[in-house]
């Protein structure tokens, strides 16, 4: 998650929109290694400012719980302590772990938050632009596997069954944080809001006088300067996963930051997956899970996962069939209400 320290969170009231739309306010802050952008409708700037503060504070608090970059986060402390003895965790952490483990079971381990040791190797590999050694991957994989993470629902405890395990919530935490920021806003009377954290967007009620927020999906099948799809959504979330931003190229092969847990290798089959769901946590995690399954088993087999999620839908794009080299094809969603 947080690549750089977001502690020096800089509040950017980036724009208070045009006179024609005077009640729409937008602000952005860096959290969880990306920029969280919030759009709300409010009566005045003062009201908007306090709403932004409350929502960003919640995201910042969640980063302190869920980050695998901050050594003092709750997650990191749990990973240090929970080998062989159960550790009680906060409701936020337990909720995210439980949801991740449910998806791990549904996907037979294609989605796996215990990949931390392997993910770290790939992060280092991307930094030094050289593939991890096969024996390093093999060793790291011994400390991975979702069945080695035991959750006890009654006591809300976590236990790690082998040494040197590291949990990585990079595929699910931003979606949860977006949901929680919306919840905070709803709690203080803001029913029409949108939270965007790079490829993860969640929104509550529609902007006044509209049927929903217009959200552009940016996958490589888009024509230059356009989105590949524009959706109108409310009380929903959309996440896009792909390899256009984070990847390692070696020997003419492009390795994604999304890892196949069976091999410990970054995906080499290129996919850009967008998922629309009723909540950010579900959209975020499903987009990553479908990416692994599509790369491994093909699109039709991957889409079977959606049978478990009848309220959600997924779209898979194969970048190699569309690659124009055009700029603006990063797998980020953008909102333009
Ligand atoms: P996303 O951008 O939401 O698709 O998440 C990608 C991030 O999820 C990576 O940067 C890793 O931190 C993590 N990750 C990679 N592979 C997996 C996987 N197979 N299951 C769960 N998380 C993963
Ligand atoms: Mg994800």
Tab-separated table of C-alpha atoms and ligand atoms in Angstrom:
chain	number	residue	atom	x	y	z
A	1	UNK	CA	0.000	0.000	0.000
A	2	UNK	CA	1.555	3.268	1.036
A	3	UNK	CA	4.592	3.574	-1.202
A	4	UNK	CA	5.730	6.834	0.224
A	5	UNK	CA	4.855	8.163	3.592
A	6	UNK	CA	1.519	9.833	3.351
A	7	UNK	CA	1.929	11.171	6.870
A	8	UNK	CA	2.682	14.587	5.492
A	9	UNK	CA	-0.807	14.481	4.097
A	10	UNK	CA	-1.201	17.575	2.088
A	11	UNK	CA	-4.724	18.788	1.698
A	12	UNK	CA	-5.313	19.978	-1.816
A	13	UNK	CA	-8.663	21.606	-2.213
A	14	UNK	CA	-7.948	21.052	-5.826
A	15	UNK	CA	-10.985	22.681	-7.237
A	16	UNK	CA	-14.233	24.131	-6.196
A	17	UNK	CA	-16.027	23.848	-9.444
A	18	UNK	CA	-17.539	26.319	-11.801
A	19	UNK	CA	-20.129	28.932	-10.961
A	20	UNK	CA	-22.700	26.942	-12.913
A	21	UNK	CA	-22.218	24.065	-10.502
A	22	UNK	CA	-21.299	25.969	-7.381
A	23	UNK	CA	-22.175	23.300	-4.823
A	24	UNK	CA	-19.816	20.664	-6.072
A	25	UNK	CA	-16.555	20.417	-4.126
A	26	UNK	CA	-13.513	18.298	-4.758
A	27	UNK	CA	-10.411	17.616	-2.675
A	28	UNK	CA	-7.493	15.206	-2.852
A	29	UNK	CA	-4.966	13.846	-0.383
A	30	UNK	CA	-2.224	11.250	-0.710
A	31	UNK	CA	-2.960	8.073	1.242
A	32	UNK	CA	-2.153	4.376	0.779
A	33	UNK	CA	0.476	5.169	-1.836
A	34	UNK	CA	-1.977	6.923	-4.113
A	35	UNK	CA	-4.109	10.021	-4.338
A	36	UNK	CA	-7.576	9.771	-2.778
A	37	UNK	CA	-9.917	12.181	-4.502
A	38	UNK	CA	-13.287	13.031	-2.968
A	39	UNK	CA	-16.174	14.811	-4.643
A	40	UNK	CA	-19.197	15.945	-2.651
A	41	UNK	CA	-22.122	18.311	-2.937
A	42	UNK	CA	-22.404	20.790	-0.073
A	43	UNK	CA	-24.091	24.078	0.748
A	44	UNK	CA	-20.845	25.969	1.239
A	45	UNK	CA	-17.085	25.642	1.418
A	46	UNK	CA	-16.957	25.473	5.194
A	47	UNK	CA	-19.313	22.516	5.279
A	48	UNK	CA	-17.367	20.813	2.502
A	49	UNK	CA	-14.054	21.384	4.277
A	50	UNK	CA	-15.186	19.651	7.468
A	51	UNK	CA	-16.681	16.770	5.472
A	52	UNK	CA	-13.385	16.282	3.600
A	53	UNK	CA	-11.460	16.338	6.877
A	54	UNK	CA	-13.662	13.626	8.405
A	55	UNK	CA	-13.464	11.382	5.333
A	56	UNK	CA	-9.704	11.766	4.826
A	57	UNK	CA	-9.079	11.185	8.543
A	58	UNK	CA	-10.886	7.861	8.257
A	59	UNK	CA	-8.765	6.850	5.244
A	60	UNK	CA	-5.599	7.880	7.087
A	61	UNK	CA	-6.655	5.835	10.122
A	62	UNK	CA	-7.279	2.822	7.889
A	63	UNK	CA	-3.843	3.160	6.310
A	64	UNK	CA	-2.423	2.910	9.833
A	65	UNK	CA	-4.373	-0.357	10.245
A	66	UNK	CA	-3.975	-1.995	6.820
A	67	UNK	CA	-0.594	-0.827	5.463
A	68	UNK	CA	2.193	-3.275	4.804
A	69	UNK	CA	4.593	-0.374	4.197
A	70	UNK	CA	4.312	1.272	7.620
A	71	UNK	CA	6.300	-0.832	10.126
A	72	UNK	CA	4.016	0.314	12.976
A	73	UNK	CA	0.702	-0.436	11.239
A	74	UNK	CA	-1.622	-2.871	12.982
A	75	UNK	CA	-1.181	-5.312	10.100
A	76	UNK	CA	2.615	-5.303	10.417
A	77	UNK	CA	2.440	-5.777	14.178
A	78	UNK	CA	0.074	-8.706	13.732
A	79	UNK	CA	2.394	-10.282	11.165
A	80	UNK	CA	5.265	-10.033	13.655
A	81	UNK	CA	3.283	-11.466	16.576
A	82	UNK	CA	0.733	-13.913	15.222
A	83	UNK	CA	3.004	-16.831	14.348
A	84	UNK	CA	1.695	-19.793	16.311
A	85	UNK	CA	-0.289	-17.719	18.793
A	86	UNK	CA	-3.633	-16.040	18.088
A	87	UNK	CA	-3.692	-12.246	18.174
A	88	UNK	CA	-6.892	-10.234	18.599
A	89	UNK	CA	-7.309	-7.600	15.895
A	90	UNK	CA	-9.472	-4.526	15.276
A	91	UNK	CA	-12.897	-4.880	13.617
A	92	UNK	CA	-11.562	-3.117	10.476
A	93	UNK	CA	-8.652	-5.496	10.046
A	94	UNK	CA	-10.787	-8.538	10.777
A	95	UNK	CA	-13.448	-7.462	8.251
A	96	UNK	CA	-10.869	-7.081	5.474
A	97	UNK	CA	-9.082	-10.345	6.325
A	98	UNK	CA	-12.355	-12.259	6.458
A	99	UNK	CA	-13.506	-10.912	3.098
A	100	UNK	CA	-10.117	-11.687	1.529
A	101	UNK	CA	-10.150	-15.236	2.877
A	102	UNK	CA	-13.665	-15.790	1.520
A	103	UNK	CA	-12.452	-14.781	-1.946
A	104	UNK	CA	-9.342	-16.933	-1.561
A	105	UNK	CA	-11.589	-19.956	-0.968
A	106	UNK	CA	-13.898	-19.084	-3.881
A	107	UNK	CA	-10.901	-18.792	-6.219
A	108	UNK	CA	-9.063	-21.808	-4.827
A	109	UNK	CA	-6.227	-19.509	-3.789
A	110	UNK	CA	-5.873	-17.422	-6.973
A	111	UNK	CA	-6.606	-14.427	-4.748
A	112	UNK	CA	-4.184	-14.677	-1.855
A	113	UNK	CA	-3.316	-11.954	0.656
A	114	UNK	CA	-0.543	-14.092	2.161
A	115	UNK	CA	1.630	-13.508	-0.922
A	116	UNK	CA	3.492	-10.732	0.927
A	117	UNK	CA	6.955	-12.392	0.853
A	118	UNK	CA	6.702	-12.955	-2.918
A	119	UNK	CA	5.224	-9.511	-3.587
A	120	UNK	CA	8.208	-7.967	-1.777
A	121	UNK	CA	10.630	-9.822	-4.033
A	122	UNK	CA	8.817	-8.460	-7.087
A	123	UNK	CA	8.820	-4.923	-5.687
A	124	UNK	CA	12.601	-5.126	-5.273
A	125	UNK	CA	12.887	-6.705	-8.709
A	126	UNK	CA	10.968	-3.828	-10.312
A	127	UNK	CA	13.216	-1.334	-8.508
A	128	UNK	CA	16.413	-2.958	-9.763
A	129	UNK	CA	14.846	-4.009	-13.092
A	130	UNK	CA	15.924	-7.628	-12.745
A	131	UNK	CA	13.783	-10.724	-12.228
A	132	UNK	CA	13.818	-12.363	-8.791
A	133	UNK	CA	15.933	-15.538	-8.693
A	134	UNK	CA	13.838	-18.741	-8.947
A	135	UNK	CA	15.255	-20.012	-5.646
A	136	UNK	CA	14.246	-16.761	-3.896
A	137	UNK	CA	10.698	-17.173	-5.183
A	138	UNK	CA	10.629	-20.807	-4.147
A	139	UNK	CA	11.774	-19.913	-0.635
A	140	UNK	CA	9.300	-17.009	-0.307
A	141	UNK	CA	6.420	-19.238	-1.491
A	142	UNK	CA	6.985	-21.512	1.508
A	143	UNK	CA	5.710	-18.673	3.731
A	144	UNK	CA	2.649	-18.105	1.542
A	145	UNK	CA	-0.719	-19.798	1.190
A	146	UNK	CA	-4.123	-18.620	2.378
A	147	UNK	CA	-4.711	-21.844	4.313
A	148	UNK	CA	-1.797	-20.860	6.576
A	149	UNK	CA	-3.760	-17.830	7.783
A	150	UNK	CA	-6.286	-18.858	10.440
A	151	UNK	CA	-9.116	-16.548	11.505
A	152	UNK	CA	-11.287	-17.124	14.524
A	153	UNK	CA	-14.579	-15.299	14.101
A	154	UNK	CA	-15.753	-15.531	17.702
A	155	UNK	CA	-12.669	-13.948	19.279
A	156	UNK	CA	-11.720	-11.959	16.144
A	157	UNK	CA	-8.219	-13.371	16.282
A	158	UNK	CA	-5.591	-14.085	13.649
A	159	UNK	CA	-3.006	-16.844	13.666
A	160	UNK	CA	-0.184	-17.433	11.187
A	161	UNK	CA	0.711	-21.084	10.886
A	162	UNK	CA	4.250	-20.865	9.483
A	163	UNK	CA	7.118	-18.452	10.186
A	164	UNK	CA	7.967	-15.359	8.117
A	165	UNK	CA	4.464	-14.822	6.790
A	166	UNK	CA	3.559	-11.385	5.480
A	167	UNK	CA	0.050	-10.288	4.607
A	168	UNK	CA	-0.388	-7.823	1.746
A	169	UNK	CA	-3.739	-6.073	1.369
A	170	UNK	CA	-2.775	-4.108	-1.753
A	171	UNK	CA	-5.570	-5.717	-3.768
A	172	UNK	CA	-8.409	-4.950	-1.357
A	173	UNK	CA	-7.584	-2.150	1.122
A	174	UNK	CA	-8.249	0.845	-1.122
A	175	UNK	CA	-11.732	-0.444	-1.919
A	176	UNK	CA	-12.497	-0.888	1.775
A	177	UNK	CA	-11.132	2.564	2.602
A	178	UNK	CA	-13.329	4.107	-0.111
A	179	UNK	CA	-16.394	2.346	1.342
A	180	UNK	CA	-15.542	3.588	4.810
A	181	UNK	CA	-14.980	7.166	3.660
A	182	UNK	CA	-18.443	7.092	2.042
A	183	UNK	CA	-19.879	5.741	5.284
A	184	UNK	CA	-18.363	8.599	7.276
A	185	UNK	CA	-19.762	11.126	4.805
A	186	UNK	CA	-23.195	9.517	4.920
A	187	UNK	CA	-23.074	9.627	8.729
A	188	UNK	CA	-22.671	13.411	8.650
A	189	UNK	CA	-25.369	13.980	6.071
A	190	UNK	CA	-23.509	13.802	2.753
A	191	UNK	CA	-25.476	11.316	0.695
A	192	UNK	CA	-23.967	12.218	-2.693
A	193	UNK	CA	-20.263	11.542	-2.782
A	194	UNK	CA	-17.608	9.879	-4.872
A	195	UNK	CA	-14.243	8.552	-3.690
A	196	UNK	CA	-11.571	7.783	-6.284
A	197	UNK	CA	-8.265	6.132	-5.415
A	198	UNK	CA	-6.506	5.511	-8.755
A	199	UNK	CA	-8.194	2.403	-10.198
A	200	UNK	CA	-10.724	2.095	-7.373
A	201	UNK	CA	-13.837	4.263	-7.278
A	202	UNK	CA	-16.843	4.073	-4.963
A	203	UNK	CA	-19.845	6.345	-4.859
A	204	UNK	CA	-23.041	6.940	-2.914
A	205	UNK	CA	-26.101	8.812	-4.229
A	206	UNK	CA	-26.146	10.476	-7.654
A	207	UNK	CA	-25.210	14.134	-8.143
A	208	UNK	CA	-28.278	16.381	-7.881
A	209	UNK	CA	-30.518	16.216	-10.916
A	210	UNK	CA	-28.690	13.278	-12.491
A	211	UNK	CA	-29.165	9.532	-12.675
A	212	UNK	CA	-25.623	8.834	-11.487
A	213	UNK	CA	-21.918	9.616	-11.610
A	214	UNK	CA	-20.294	9.252	-15.006
A	215	UNK	CA	-17.228	7.079	-14.571
A	216	UNK	CA	-14.766	6.444	-17.367
A	217	UNK	CA	-13.086	3.042	-17.532
A	218	UNK	CA	-9.588	3.297	-18.915
A	219	UNK	CA	-8.448	0.018	-20.444
A	220	UNK	CA	-6.225	-0.335	-23.505
A	221	UNK	CA	-9.150	-0.945	-25.866
A	222	UNK	CA	-9.922	2.785	-25.729
A	223	UNK	CA	-9.338	4.958	-28.765
A	224	UNK	CA	-6.737	7.669	-28.197
A	225	UNK	CA	-8.048	10.338	-25.851
A	226	UNK	CA	-11.186	8.395	-24.962
A	227	UNK	CA	-12.293	5.979	-22.289
A	228	UNK	CA	-12.974	2.384	-23.199
A	229	UNK	CA	-16.332	2.647	-21.502
A	230	UNK	CA	-18.297	5.296	-19.644
A	231	UNK	CA	-20.716	4.064	-16.995
A	232	UNK	CA	-23.391	5.950	-15.084
A	233	UNK	CA	-23.416	4.640	-11.533
A	234	UNK	CA	-24.774	5.384	-8.087
A	235	UNK	CA	-24.494	3.496	-4.788
A	236	UNK	CA	-21.890	1.324	-6.486
A	237	UNK	CA	-18.171	0.833	-6.987
A	238	UNK	CA	-15.930	0.127	-9.941
A	239	UNK	CA	-12.336	-1.093	-9.870
A	240	UNK	CA	-9.888	-1.737	-12.667
A	241	UNK	CA	-6.783	-3.926	-12.402
A	242	UNK	CA	-4.106	-4.139	-15.044
A	243	UNK	CA	-0.390	-4.007	-15.678
A	244	UNK	CA	0.020	-0.730	-17.510
A	245	UNK	CA	1.406	1.114	-14.499
A	246	UNK	CA	3.362	-1.422	-12.486
A	247	UNK	CA	5.262	-4.104	-14.315
A	248	UNK	CA	8.732	-5.423	-14.965
A	249	UNK	CA	10.007	-6.113	-18.467
A	250	UNK	CA	12.729	-8.707	-18.842
A	251	UNK	CA	13.841	-10.708	-21.864
A	252	UNK	CA	11.026	-9.189	-23.909
A	253	UNK	CA	8.419	-10.454	-21.412
A	254	UNK	CA	6.240	-8.165	-19.349
A	255	UNK	CA	5.579	-9.308	-15.763
A	256	UNK	CA	2.588	-7.736	-13.981
A	257	UNK	CA	2.578	-6.676	-10.317
A	258	UNK	CA	-0.287	-9.158	-9.953
A	259	UNK	CA	1.141	-12.533	-8.979
A	260	UNK	CA	-0.062	-16.033	-9.760
A	261	UNK	CA	0.173	-17.711	-6.331
A	262	UNK	CA	0.771	-21.135	-7.941
A	263	UNK	CA	4.047	-20.032	-9.507
A	264	UNK	CA	5.040	-16.899	-7.587
A	265	UNK	CA	5.474	-15.178	-10.946
A	266	UNK	CA	3.974	-11.889	-12.132
A	267	UNK	CA	1.258	-12.494	-14.723
A	268	UNK	CA	2.655	-12.502	-18.246
A	269	UNK	CA	-0.680	-12.969	-19.976
A	270	UNK	CA	-1.908	-9.387	-20.276
A	271	UNK	CA	-5.380	-8.564	-18.980
A	272	UNK	CA	-7.200	-5.410	-17.925
A	273	UNK	CA	-10.174	-6.259	-15.725
A	274	UNK	CA	-12.940	-3.920	-14.549
A	275	UNK	CA	-15.500	-4.962	-11.967
A	276	UNK	CA	-18.665	-3.112	-10.996
A	277	UNK	CA	-20.069	-4.107	-7.609
A	278	UNK	CA	-22.167	-2.673	-4.823
A	279	UNK	CA	-19.132	-1.989	-2.602
A	280	UNK	CA	-15.540	-0.918	-3.145
A	281	UNK	CA	-13.978	-3.793	-1.233
A	282	UNK	CA	-15.769	-6.322	-3.431
A	283	UNK	CA	-14.951	-4.512	-6.698
A	284	UNK	CA	-11.281	-4.021	-5.761
A	285	UNK	CA	-10.616	-7.607	-4.711
A	286	UNK	CA	-12.657	-9.174	-7.527
A	287	UNK	CA	-10.795	-7.173	-10.201
A	288	UNK	CA	-7.504	-8.624	-8.982
A	289	UNK	CA	-8.921	-12.144	-8.583
A	290	UNK	CA	-10.468	-12.181	-12.074
A	291	UNK	CA	-7.115	-10.969	-13.485
A	292	UNK	CA	-5.302	-14.016	-12.080
A	293	UNK	CA	-8.020	-16.441	-13.186
A	294	UNK	CA	-8.283	-14.947	-16.699
A	295	UNK	CA	-4.526	-15.036	-17.209
A	296	UNK	CA	-4.405	-18.600	-15.979
A	297	UNK	CA	-7.559	-20.209	-17.360
A	298	UNK	CA	-9.004	-17.863	-19.989
A	299	UNK	CA	-11.808	-15.311	-19.841
A	300	UNK	CA	-14.798	-17.663	-19.791
A	301	UNK	CA	-13.436	-19.724	-16.903
A	302	UNK	CA	-12.511	-16.558	-14.985
A	303	UNK	CA	-15.984	-15.081	-15.365
A	304	UNK	CA	-17.476	-18.139	-13.607
A	305	UNK	CA	-16.263	-16.512	-10.379
A	306	UNK	CA	-18.939	-13.893	-10.901
A	307	UNK	CA	-21.615	-16.572	-10.285
A	308	UNK	CA	-20.732	-16.169	-6.594
A	309	UNK	CA	-21.289	-12.407	-6.917
A	310	UNK	CA	-24.628	-12.003	-8.703
A	311	UNK	CA	-24.836	-8.267	-8.019
A	312	UNK	CA	-21.420	-7.637	-9.582
A	313	UNK	CA	-20.214	-7.754	-13.187
A	314	UNK	CA	-16.774	-8.013	-14.761
A	315	UNK	CA	-15.278	-6.957	-18.080
A	316	UNK	CA	-11.997	-8.357	-19.356
A	317	UNK	CA	-9.892	-6.620	-21.991
A	318	UNK	CA	-6.814	-8.184	-23.570
A	319	UNK	CA	-4.385	-5.266	-24.050
A	320	UNK	CA	-2.268	-7.152	-26.599
A	321	UNK	CA	-5.212	-7.104	-28.988
A	322	UNK	CA	-5.561	-3.343	-28.704
A	323	UNK	CA	-2.118	-1.990	-27.869
A	324	UNK	CA	-1.825	1.262	-29.746
A	325	UNK	CA	1.009	2.602	-27.634
A	326	UNK	CA	-1.214	5.615	-27.128
A	327	UNK	CA	-0.801	7.537	-23.910
A	328	UNK	CA	-3.627	7.613	-21.428
A	329	UNK	CA	-4.112	3.870	-21.277
A	330	UNK	CA	-3.302	3.402	-17.622
A	331	UNK	CA	-5.807	1.135	-15.890
A	332	UNK	CA	-7.322	3.915	-13.891
A	333	UNK	CA	-10.924	4.835	-13.706
A	334	UNK	CA	-11.819	8.456	-13.810
A	335	UNK	CA	-14.972	10.118	-12.758
A	336	UNK	CA	-16.570	12.943	-14.602
A	337	UNK	CA	-19.928	13.539	-13.024
B	1	LIG	P1	-4.877	-4.314	-7.696
B	1	LIG	O1	-4.129	-3.143	-8.216
B	1	LIG	O2	-6.069	-3.994	-6.865
B	1	LIG	O3	-5.164	-5.349	-8.732
B	1	LIG	O4	-3.904	-5.024	-6.647
B	1	LIG	C1	-2.596	-5.397	-6.979
B	1	LIG	C2	-1.833	-5.585	-5.711
B	1	LIG	O5	-2.369	-6.707	-5.000
B	1	LIG	C3	-0.373	-5.920	-5.931
B	1	LIG	O6	0.403	-4.744	-6.011
B	1	LIG	C4	-0.062	-6.737	-4.684
B	1	LIG	O7	0.141	-5.872	-3.587
B	1	LIG	C5	-1.342	-7.511	-4.449
B	1	LIG	N1	-1.424	-8.815	-5.147
B	1	LIG	C6	-0.690	-9.266	-6.199
B	1	LIG	N2	-1.085	-10.486	-6.595
B	1	LIG	C7	-2.107	-10.835	-5.779
B	1	LIG	C8	-2.944	-11.995	-5.682
B	1	LIG	N3	-2.813	-13.032	-6.497
B	1	LIG	N4	-3.891	-12.010	-4.703
B	1	LIG	C9	-4.043	-10.960	-3.853
B	1	LIG	N5	-3.274	-9.852	-3.893
B	1	LIG	C10	-2.336	-9.782	-4.856
B	2	LIG	MG1	-7.828	-4.893	-6.510
